[in-house]
mmCIF file of C-alpha atoms in Angstrom:
data_model
loop_
_atom_site.group_PDB
_atom_site.id
_atom_site.type_symbol
_atom_site.label_atom_id
_atom_site.label_comp_id
_atom_site.label_asym_id
_atom_site.label_seq_id
_atom_site.Cartn_x
_atom_site.Cartn_y
_atom_site.Cartn_z
ATOM 1 C CA MET G 248 304.708 230.875 -17.246
ATOM 2 C CA ALA G 249 301.669 233.161 -17.132
ATOM 3 C CA LYS G 250 299.976 231.573 -14.153
ATOM 4 C CA ARG G 251 299.950 231.975 -10.441
ATOM 5 C CA ILE G 252 302.539 229.996 -8.567
ATOM 6 C CA LYS G 253 300.672 227.036 -7.148
ATOM 7 C CA LEU G 254 302.107 225.453 -4.076
ATOM 8 C CA SER G 255 301.895 221.727 -4.520
ATOM 9 C CA LEU G 256 302.982 219.653 -1.618
ATOM 10 C CA GLU G 257 302.787 216.023 -0.849
ATOM 11 C CA ILE G 258 302.548 215.943 2.898
ATOM 12 C CA ALA G 259 303.953 212.819 4.455
ATOM 13 C CA GLY G 260 301.277 211.252 6.629
ATOM 14 C CA PHE G 261 298.515 213.306 4.976
ATOM 15 C CA ASP G 262 296.140 210.350 4.786
ATOM 16 C CA GLU G 263 296.679 209.647 8.479
ATOM 17 C CA TYR G 264 295.844 213.263 9.348
ATOM 18 C CA ILE G 265 292.639 212.995 7.332
ATOM 19 C CA GLU G 266 291.718 209.719 8.994
ATOM 20 C CA LYS G 267 292.220 211.180 12.471
ATOM 21 C CA LEU G 268 290.271 214.323 11.625
ATOM 22 C CA ASP G 269 287.462 212.212 10.198
ATOM 23 C CA LYS G 270 287.250 210.111 13.370
ATOM 24 C CA LEU G 271 287.089 213.298 15.421
ATOM 25 C CA GLY G 272 284.155 214.510 13.346
ATOM 26 C CA ALA G 273 286.030 217.537 12.059
ATOM 27 C CA ASP G 274 285.074 219.623 9.057
ATOM 28 C CA ILE G 275 288.046 218.261 7.137
ATOM 29 C CA LYS G 276 287.879 220.658 4.228
ATOM 30 C CA LYS G 277 287.783 223.652 6.556
ATOM 31 C CA VAL G 278 290.699 222.371 8.656
ATOM 32 C CA ILE G 279 292.842 221.768 5.559
ATOM 33 C CA ALA G 280 291.999 225.176 4.097
ATOM 34 C CA ASP G 281 292.780 226.912 7.409
ATOM 35 C CA VAL G 282 296.090 225.053 7.780
ATOM 36 C CA TYR G 283 297.271 225.914 4.267
ATOM 37 C CA GLU G 284 296.243 229.573 4.544
ATOM 38 C CA GLN G 285 297.924 229.893 7.942
ATOM 39 C CA CYS G 286 301.170 228.240 6.824
ATOM 40 C CA THR G 287 301.576 230.209 3.617
ATOM 41 C CA ASP G 288 300.911 233.613 5.146
ATOM 42 C CA ASP G 289 304.560 234.570 5.419
ATOM 43 C CA ILE G 290 305.159 233.660 1.758
ATOM 44 C CA THR G 291 302.945 236.592 0.824
ATOM 45 C CA GLU G 292 304.757 238.890 3.246
ATOM 46 C CA ASP G 293 308.143 237.800 1.935
ATOM 47 C CA THR G 294 307.003 238.293 -1.674
ATOM 48 C CA ILE G 295 305.944 241.855 -0.898
ATOM 49 C CA GLU G 296 309.346 242.482 0.672
ATOM 50 C CA ALA G 297 311.177 240.901 -2.283
ATOM 51 C CA VAL G 298 309.701 243.316 -4.830
ATOM 52 C CA LYS G 299 310.620 246.447 -2.916
ATOM 53 C CA GLU G 300 312.784 248.631 -5.097
ATOM 54 C CA PRO G 301 316.181 248.003 -3.446
ATOM 55 C CA ASN G 302 315.761 244.259 -4.149
ATOM 56 C CA LEU G 303 314.858 244.674 -7.810
ATOM 57 C CA PRO G 304 317.210 244.790 -10.817
ATOM 58 C CA ALA G 305 318.818 248.224 -11.222
ATOM 59 C CA LYS G 306 317.583 248.958 -7.677
ATOM 60 C CA GLY G 307 314.069 249.329 -8.990
ATOM 61 C CA LYS G 308 314.918 252.076 -11.489
ATOM 62 C CA TYR G 309 312.391 250.681 -13.975
ATOM 63 C CA SER G 310 309.763 249.779 -11.374
ATOM 64 C CA THR G 311 306.286 251.151 -11.942
ATOM 65 C CA GLY G 312 304.710 249.538 -8.887
ATOM 66 C CA ASP G 313 302.533 247.268 -11.047
ATOM 67 C CA THR G 314 304.315 244.088 -9.952
ATOM 68 C CA ALA G 315 303.764 244.823 -6.271
ATOM 69 C CA LYS G 316 300.101 245.504 -7.009
ATOM 70 C CA SER G 317 299.795 242.113 -8.744
ATOM 71 C CA ILE G 318 300.803 240.144 -5.643
ATOM 72 C CA ILE G 319 297.989 237.948 -4.344
ATOM 73 C CA ARG G 320 297.596 239.544 -0.908
ATOM 74 C CA GLN G 321 295.134 237.225 0.806
ATOM 75 C CA PRO G 322 295.485 233.837 -0.826
ATOM 76 C CA LYS G 323 292.541 231.552 -0.267
ATOM 77 C CA PHE G 324 292.514 227.779 -0.376
ATOM 78 C CA VAL G 325 289.976 226.788 -3.010
ATOM 79 C CA TRP G 326 288.291 223.422 -3.257
ATOM 80 C CA GLN G 327 287.329 221.921 -6.570
ATOM 81 C CA GLY G 328 285.523 218.753 -5.595
ATOM 82 C CA SER G 329 287.950 216.653 -3.623
ATOM 83 C CA GLN G 330 291.019 218.555 -4.827
ATOM 84 C CA GLY G 331 292.167 221.861 -3.496
ATOM 85 C CA GLU G 332 294.815 224.439 -4.157
ATOM 86 C CA ILE G 333 296.066 227.758 -2.917
ATOM 87 C CA GLY G 334 297.461 230.208 -5.430
ATOM 88 C CA LEU G 335 300.432 232.213 -4.247
ATOM 89 C CA GLY G 336 302.609 234.824 -5.824
ATOM 90 C CA PHE G 337 301.490 237.003 -8.697
ATOM 91 C CA ASP G 338 298.090 237.337 -10.315
ATOM 92 C CA PRO G 339 298.570 236.920 -14.078
ATOM 93 C CA THR G 340 295.359 238.847 -14.787
ATOM 94 C CA LYS G 341 297.006 242.009 -13.499
ATOM 95 C CA LYS G 342 299.832 244.057 -14.957
ATOM 96 C CA GLY G 343 303.269 243.304 -13.598
ATOM 97 C CA VAL G 344 306.386 241.262 -14.246
ATOM 98 C CA GLY G 345 306.418 238.968 -11.230
ATOM 99 C CA ILE G 346 306.963 235.756 -13.160
ATOM 100 C CA ILE G 347 309.779 237.345 -15.182
ATOM 101 C CA LEU G 348 311.506 238.427 -11.973
ATOM 102 C CA ILE G 349 311.480 234.779 -10.859
ATOM 103 C CA THR G 350 312.707 233.258 -14.142
ATOM 104 C CA GLY G 351 314.900 236.129 -15.261
ATOM 105 C CA THR G 352 315.569 236.886 -18.919
ATOM 106 C CA PRO G 353 318.699 236.584 -21.053
ATOM 107 C CA ARG G 354 319.531 240.168 -19.998
ATOM 108 C CA MET G 355 318.328 240.033 -16.377
ATOM 109 C CA GLN G 356 319.207 237.527 -13.670
ATOM 110 C CA PRO G 357 316.403 236.145 -11.503
ATOM 111 C CA VAL G 358 315.660 238.185 -8.373
ATOM 112 C CA TRP G 359 317.376 236.276 -5.595
ATOM 113 C CA LYS G 360 314.748 236.872 -2.913
ATOM 114 C CA LEU G 361 311.922 235.658 -5.161
ATOM 115 C CA GLU G 362 313.945 232.645 -6.236
ATOM 116 C CA ASP G 363 314.490 231.844 -2.592
ATOM 117 C CA ILE G 364 310.740 231.771 -1.995
ATOM 118 C CA TYR G 365 309.546 229.991 -5.139
ATOM 119 C CA ALA G 366 312.436 228.030 -6.596
ATOM 120 C CA ARG G 367 314.480 226.615 -3.738
ATOM 121 C CA LYS G 368 313.678 223.469 -1.811
ATOM 122 C CA LYS G 369 314.628 224.865 1.599
ATOM 123 C CA ARG G 370 311.586 227.151 1.703
ATOM 124 C CA LEU G 371 309.180 224.448 0.553
ATOM 125 C CA ASN G 372 310.628 222.038 3.135
ATOM 126 C CA GLN G 373 309.953 224.620 5.855
ATOM 127 C CA VAL G 374 306.376 225.129 4.677
ATOM 128 C CA GLN G 375 305.886 221.361 4.752
ATOM 129 C CA LYS G 376 307.131 221.247 8.355
ATOM 130 C CA ASP G 377 304.805 224.108 9.273
ATOM 131 C CA ILE G 378 301.854 222.281 7.726
ATOM 132 C CA ASP G 379 302.753 219.060 9.594
ATOM 133 C CA GLU G 380 302.865 220.984 12.865
ATOM 134 C CA ALA G 381 299.619 222.817 12.143
ATOM 135 C CA PHE G 382 297.775 219.584 11.407
ATOM 136 C CA THR G 383 299.113 218.031 14.602
ATOM 137 C CA ASN G 384 297.994 221.068 16.599
ATOM 138 C CA ALA G 385 294.553 221.038 14.965
ATOM 139 C CA ILE G 386 294.087 217.379 15.802
ATOM 140 C CA ASN G 387 295.247 217.902 19.393
ATOM 141 C CA GLU G 388 292.834 220.811 19.853
ATOM 142 C CA LEU G 389 289.956 218.736 18.555
ATOM 143 C CA MET G 390 290.864 215.830 20.829
ATOM 144 C CA GLU G 391 290.941 218.135 23.832
ATOM 145 C CA GLY G 392 287.412 219.217 22.934
ATOM 146 C CA MET L 178 327.294 219.402 -12.900
ATOM 147 C CA GLU L 179 327.180 222.637 -14.860
ATOM 148 C CA ASP L 180 329.934 221.303 -17.108
ATOM 149 C CA LEU L 181 327.751 218.356 -18.069
ATOM 150 C CA LEU L 182 324.716 220.599 -18.550
ATOM 151 C CA ILE L 183 326.603 223.103 -20.694
ATOM 152 C CA SER L 184 328.373 220.528 -22.846
ATOM 153 C CA THR L 185 325.101 218.676 -23.468
ATOM 154 C CA LEU L 186 323.352 221.892 -24.532
ATOM 155 C CA GLU L 187 326.335 223.029 -26.620
ATOM 156 C CA SER L 188 326.087 219.811 -28.635
ATOM 157 C CA PHE L 189 323.088 221.378 -30.406
ATOM 158 C CA GLY L 190 325.355 223.991 -31.954
ATOM 159 C CA TYR L 191 323.782 227.047 -30.320
ATOM 160 C CA SER L 192 325.383 229.357 -27.799
ATOM 161 C CA VAL L 193 324.753 228.548 -24.143
ATOM 162 C CA ARG L 194 324.738 231.497 -21.778
ATOM 163 C CA LEU L 195 324.069 232.111 -18.112
ATOM 164 C CA GLN L 196 320.605 233.658 -17.653
ATOM 165 C CA GLY L 197 321.035 237.391 -17.338
ATOM 166 C CA SER L 198 324.522 237.505 -18.848
ATOM 167 C CA LEU L 199 323.647 239.219 -22.122
ATOM 168 C CA LEU L 200 324.627 242.875 -21.996
ATOM 169 C CA PRO L 201 321.906 245.525 -22.418
ATOM 170 C CA ASP L 202 323.123 246.398 -25.920
ATOM 171 C CA GLU L 203 324.119 242.873 -26.928
ATOM 172 C CA ALA L 204 322.012 241.454 -29.725
ATOM 173 C CA TYR L 205 320.193 238.206 -29.111
ATOM 174 C CA PRO L 206 321.458 235.333 -31.241
ATOM 175 C CA ASP L 207 318.643 233.958 -33.404
ATOM 176 C CA HIS L 208 318.547 230.750 -31.350
ATOM 177 C CA PHE L 209 320.257 230.114 -28.039
ATOM 178 C CA PHE L 210 320.097 228.437 -24.659
ATOM 179 C CA THR L 211 320.418 229.993 -21.230
ATOM 180 C CA PHE L 212 320.639 228.280 -17.873
ATOM 181 C CA TRP L 213 320.547 229.158 -14.184
ATOM 182 C CA ASN L 214 321.473 227.089 -11.129
ATOM 183 C CA SER L 215 318.638 227.947 -8.768
ATOM 184 C CA ASP L 216 319.425 225.454 -6.010
ATOM 185 C CA THR L 217 322.020 223.041 -4.702
ATOM 186 C CA ASN L 218 320.569 221.033 -1.865
ATOM 187 C CA SER L 219 322.105 218.374 0.368
ATOM 188 C CA GLU L 220 319.670 215.492 0.427
ATOM 189 C CA SER L 221 321.266 213.070 2.852
ATOM 190 C CA TYR L 222 324.039 212.723 5.387
ATOM 191 C CA TYR L 223 325.979 209.914 6.961
ATOM 192 C CA ASP L 224 328.376 210.219 9.840
ATOM 193 C CA ASN L 225 328.212 214.049 9.675
ATOM 194 C CA ALA L 226 329.124 214.162 6.010
ATOM 195 C CA GLU L 227 326.751 214.878 3.159
ATOM 196 C CA THR L 228 326.286 211.919 0.857
ATOM 197 C CA ARG L 229 323.924 213.234 -1.792
ATOM 198 C CA ILE L 230 323.466 216.619 -3.463
ATOM 199 C CA VAL L 231 320.613 217.641 -5.747
ATOM 200 C CA TYR L 232 321.411 220.310 -8.322
ATOM 201 C CA THR L 233 318.473 222.238 -9.761
ATOM 202 C CA TYR L 234 318.862 224.130 -13.013
ATOM 203 C CA SER L 235 316.465 226.190 -15.079
ATOM 204 C CA VAL L 236 317.161 225.710 -18.781
ATOM 205 C CA TYR L 237 315.679 228.042 -21.361
ATOM 206 C CA PHE L 238 315.666 228.077 -25.155
ATOM 207 C CA TYR L 239 314.953 231.287 -27.051
ATOM 208 C CA SER L 240 314.391 231.520 -30.789
ATOM 209 C CA VAL L 241 313.001 233.687 -33.582
ATOM 210 C CA ASP L 242 311.292 230.500 -34.764
ATOM 211 C CA GLN L 243 308.176 229.830 -32.689
ATOM 212 C CA THR L 244 308.148 226.158 -33.646
ATOM 213 C CA LEU L 245 311.792 225.607 -32.818
ATOM 214 C CA VAL L 246 311.314 226.707 -29.198
ATOM 215 C CA TYR L 247 309.146 223.618 -28.767
ATOM 216 C CA THR L 248 311.024 221.099 -30.888
ATOM 217 C CA LYS L 249 314.529 222.088 -29.791
ATOM 218 C CA LEU L 250 313.617 222.153 -26.137
ATOM 219 C CA ARG L 251 312.120 218.673 -26.459
ATOM 220 C CA GLU L 252 315.368 217.492 -28.049
ATOM 221 C CA ALA L 253 317.252 219.095 -25.175
ATOM 222 C CA ILE L 254 315.023 217.298 -22.672
ATOM 223 C CA ALA L 255 315.835 213.962 -24.334
ATOM 224 C CA ALA L 256 319.573 214.715 -24.426
ATOM 225 C CA LEU L 257 319.710 215.841 -20.801
ATOM 226 C CA LYS L 258 317.765 212.809 -19.629
ATOM 227 C CA LYS L 259 320.197 210.605 -21.499
ATOM 228 C CA VAL L 260 323.107 211.948 -19.442
ATOM 229 C CA GLY L 261 321.270 211.607 -16.149
ATOM 230 C CA PHE L 262 319.231 214.758 -15.581
ATOM 231 C CA ILE L 263 315.732 214.381 -14.156
ATOM 232 C CA ILE L 264 313.118 216.445 -15.998
ATOM 233 C CA SER L 265 309.359 216.360 -15.585
ATOM 234 C CA GLY L 266 306.853 217.586 -18.120
ATOM 235 C CA ASP L 267 307.220 219.302 -21.467
ATOM 236 C CA GLY L 268 308.315 222.797 -20.484
ATOM 237 C CA PHE L 269 306.665 226.167 -20.000
ATOM 238 C CA SER L 270 306.649 229.498 -21.833
ATOM 239 C CA VAL L 271 308.911 232.284 -20.628
ATOM 240 C CA ALA L 272 309.170 235.932 -21.577
ATOM 241 C CA SER L 273 312.136 237.306 -23.436
ATOM 242 C CA ASP L 274 313.585 240.814 -23.560
ATOM 243 C CA GLU L 275 313.036 240.944 -27.323
ATOM 244 C CA PRO L 276 309.662 240.782 -29.072
ATOM 245 C CA THR L 277 311.379 238.928 -31.919
ATOM 246 C CA HIS L 278 312.031 235.876 -29.758
ATOM 247 C CA ASP L 279 309.855 233.309 -28.063
ATOM 248 C CA GLY L 280 311.169 231.302 -25.125
ATOM 249 C CA ARG L 281 310.440 228.071 -23.310
ATOM 250 C CA GLY L 282 311.978 226.575 -20.218
ATOM 251 C CA ILE L 283 312.336 223.452 -18.141
ATOM 252 C CA ILE L 284 313.580 222.535 -14.693
ATOM 253 C CA ALA L 285 316.370 219.946 -14.756
ATOM 254 C CA ARG L 286 317.652 218.224 -11.638
ATOM 255 C CA PHE L 287 320.708 216.083 -11.125
ATOM 256 C CA ILE L 288 321.285 213.867 -8.113
ATOM 257 C CA LYS L 289 324.942 213.419 -7.336
ATOM 258 C CA GLN L 290 325.995 210.656 -4.963
ATOM 259 C CA LEU L 291 329.124 211.634 -3.085
#
């Protein structure tokens, strides 16, 4: 799995948000990008925390610091035509074992804190709620002028 | 649900281990499965009781045969789907501790109505 973790969400009511933003004359692409970057900020912070040595296998005995350096620190929402994505997690072009810490190996269990961020539904559900709220706030601010 | 997962994978005749359970000095079998239960999530409630649970498992196949990691995992996908697991896609590559082995994995979910 040598790729960045891509957060893919289907936001309930997404089309309605877009319709409202369009009617308000908003720069839709900018609003969406801002919302996603704002709502995924703490994922980066939590990832940095998760790879601190006490949280790693063998309490970080084998840690070289490369994995922490490979964390995408300021993820940007990128548009490709009408589709967009924000890459979170670990940059596969850099040295580090981030993906392995998430999947584990036959001799090493997955790192619980990273699994909690990237593999469990509870975290994704929370991000979805945050995005819903951020869109609502953005629309309200635009309506208030 | 792990019983169903394990017994389905064991039907292929390879050992099935929990991810991370091989000891540091334990040799890898030539071909084997591992699994990990990454999530168990209540999906719905009625009258203050949960009515549906979704189990999420990672399933990995490791082998010294780089073709078998693809073919065997695809067979595992078919077998798991047949007993009710929900699996999307065709798997992804995963690293192994040993340079002799390639690995591939899938995410398998099971919805249990209570």
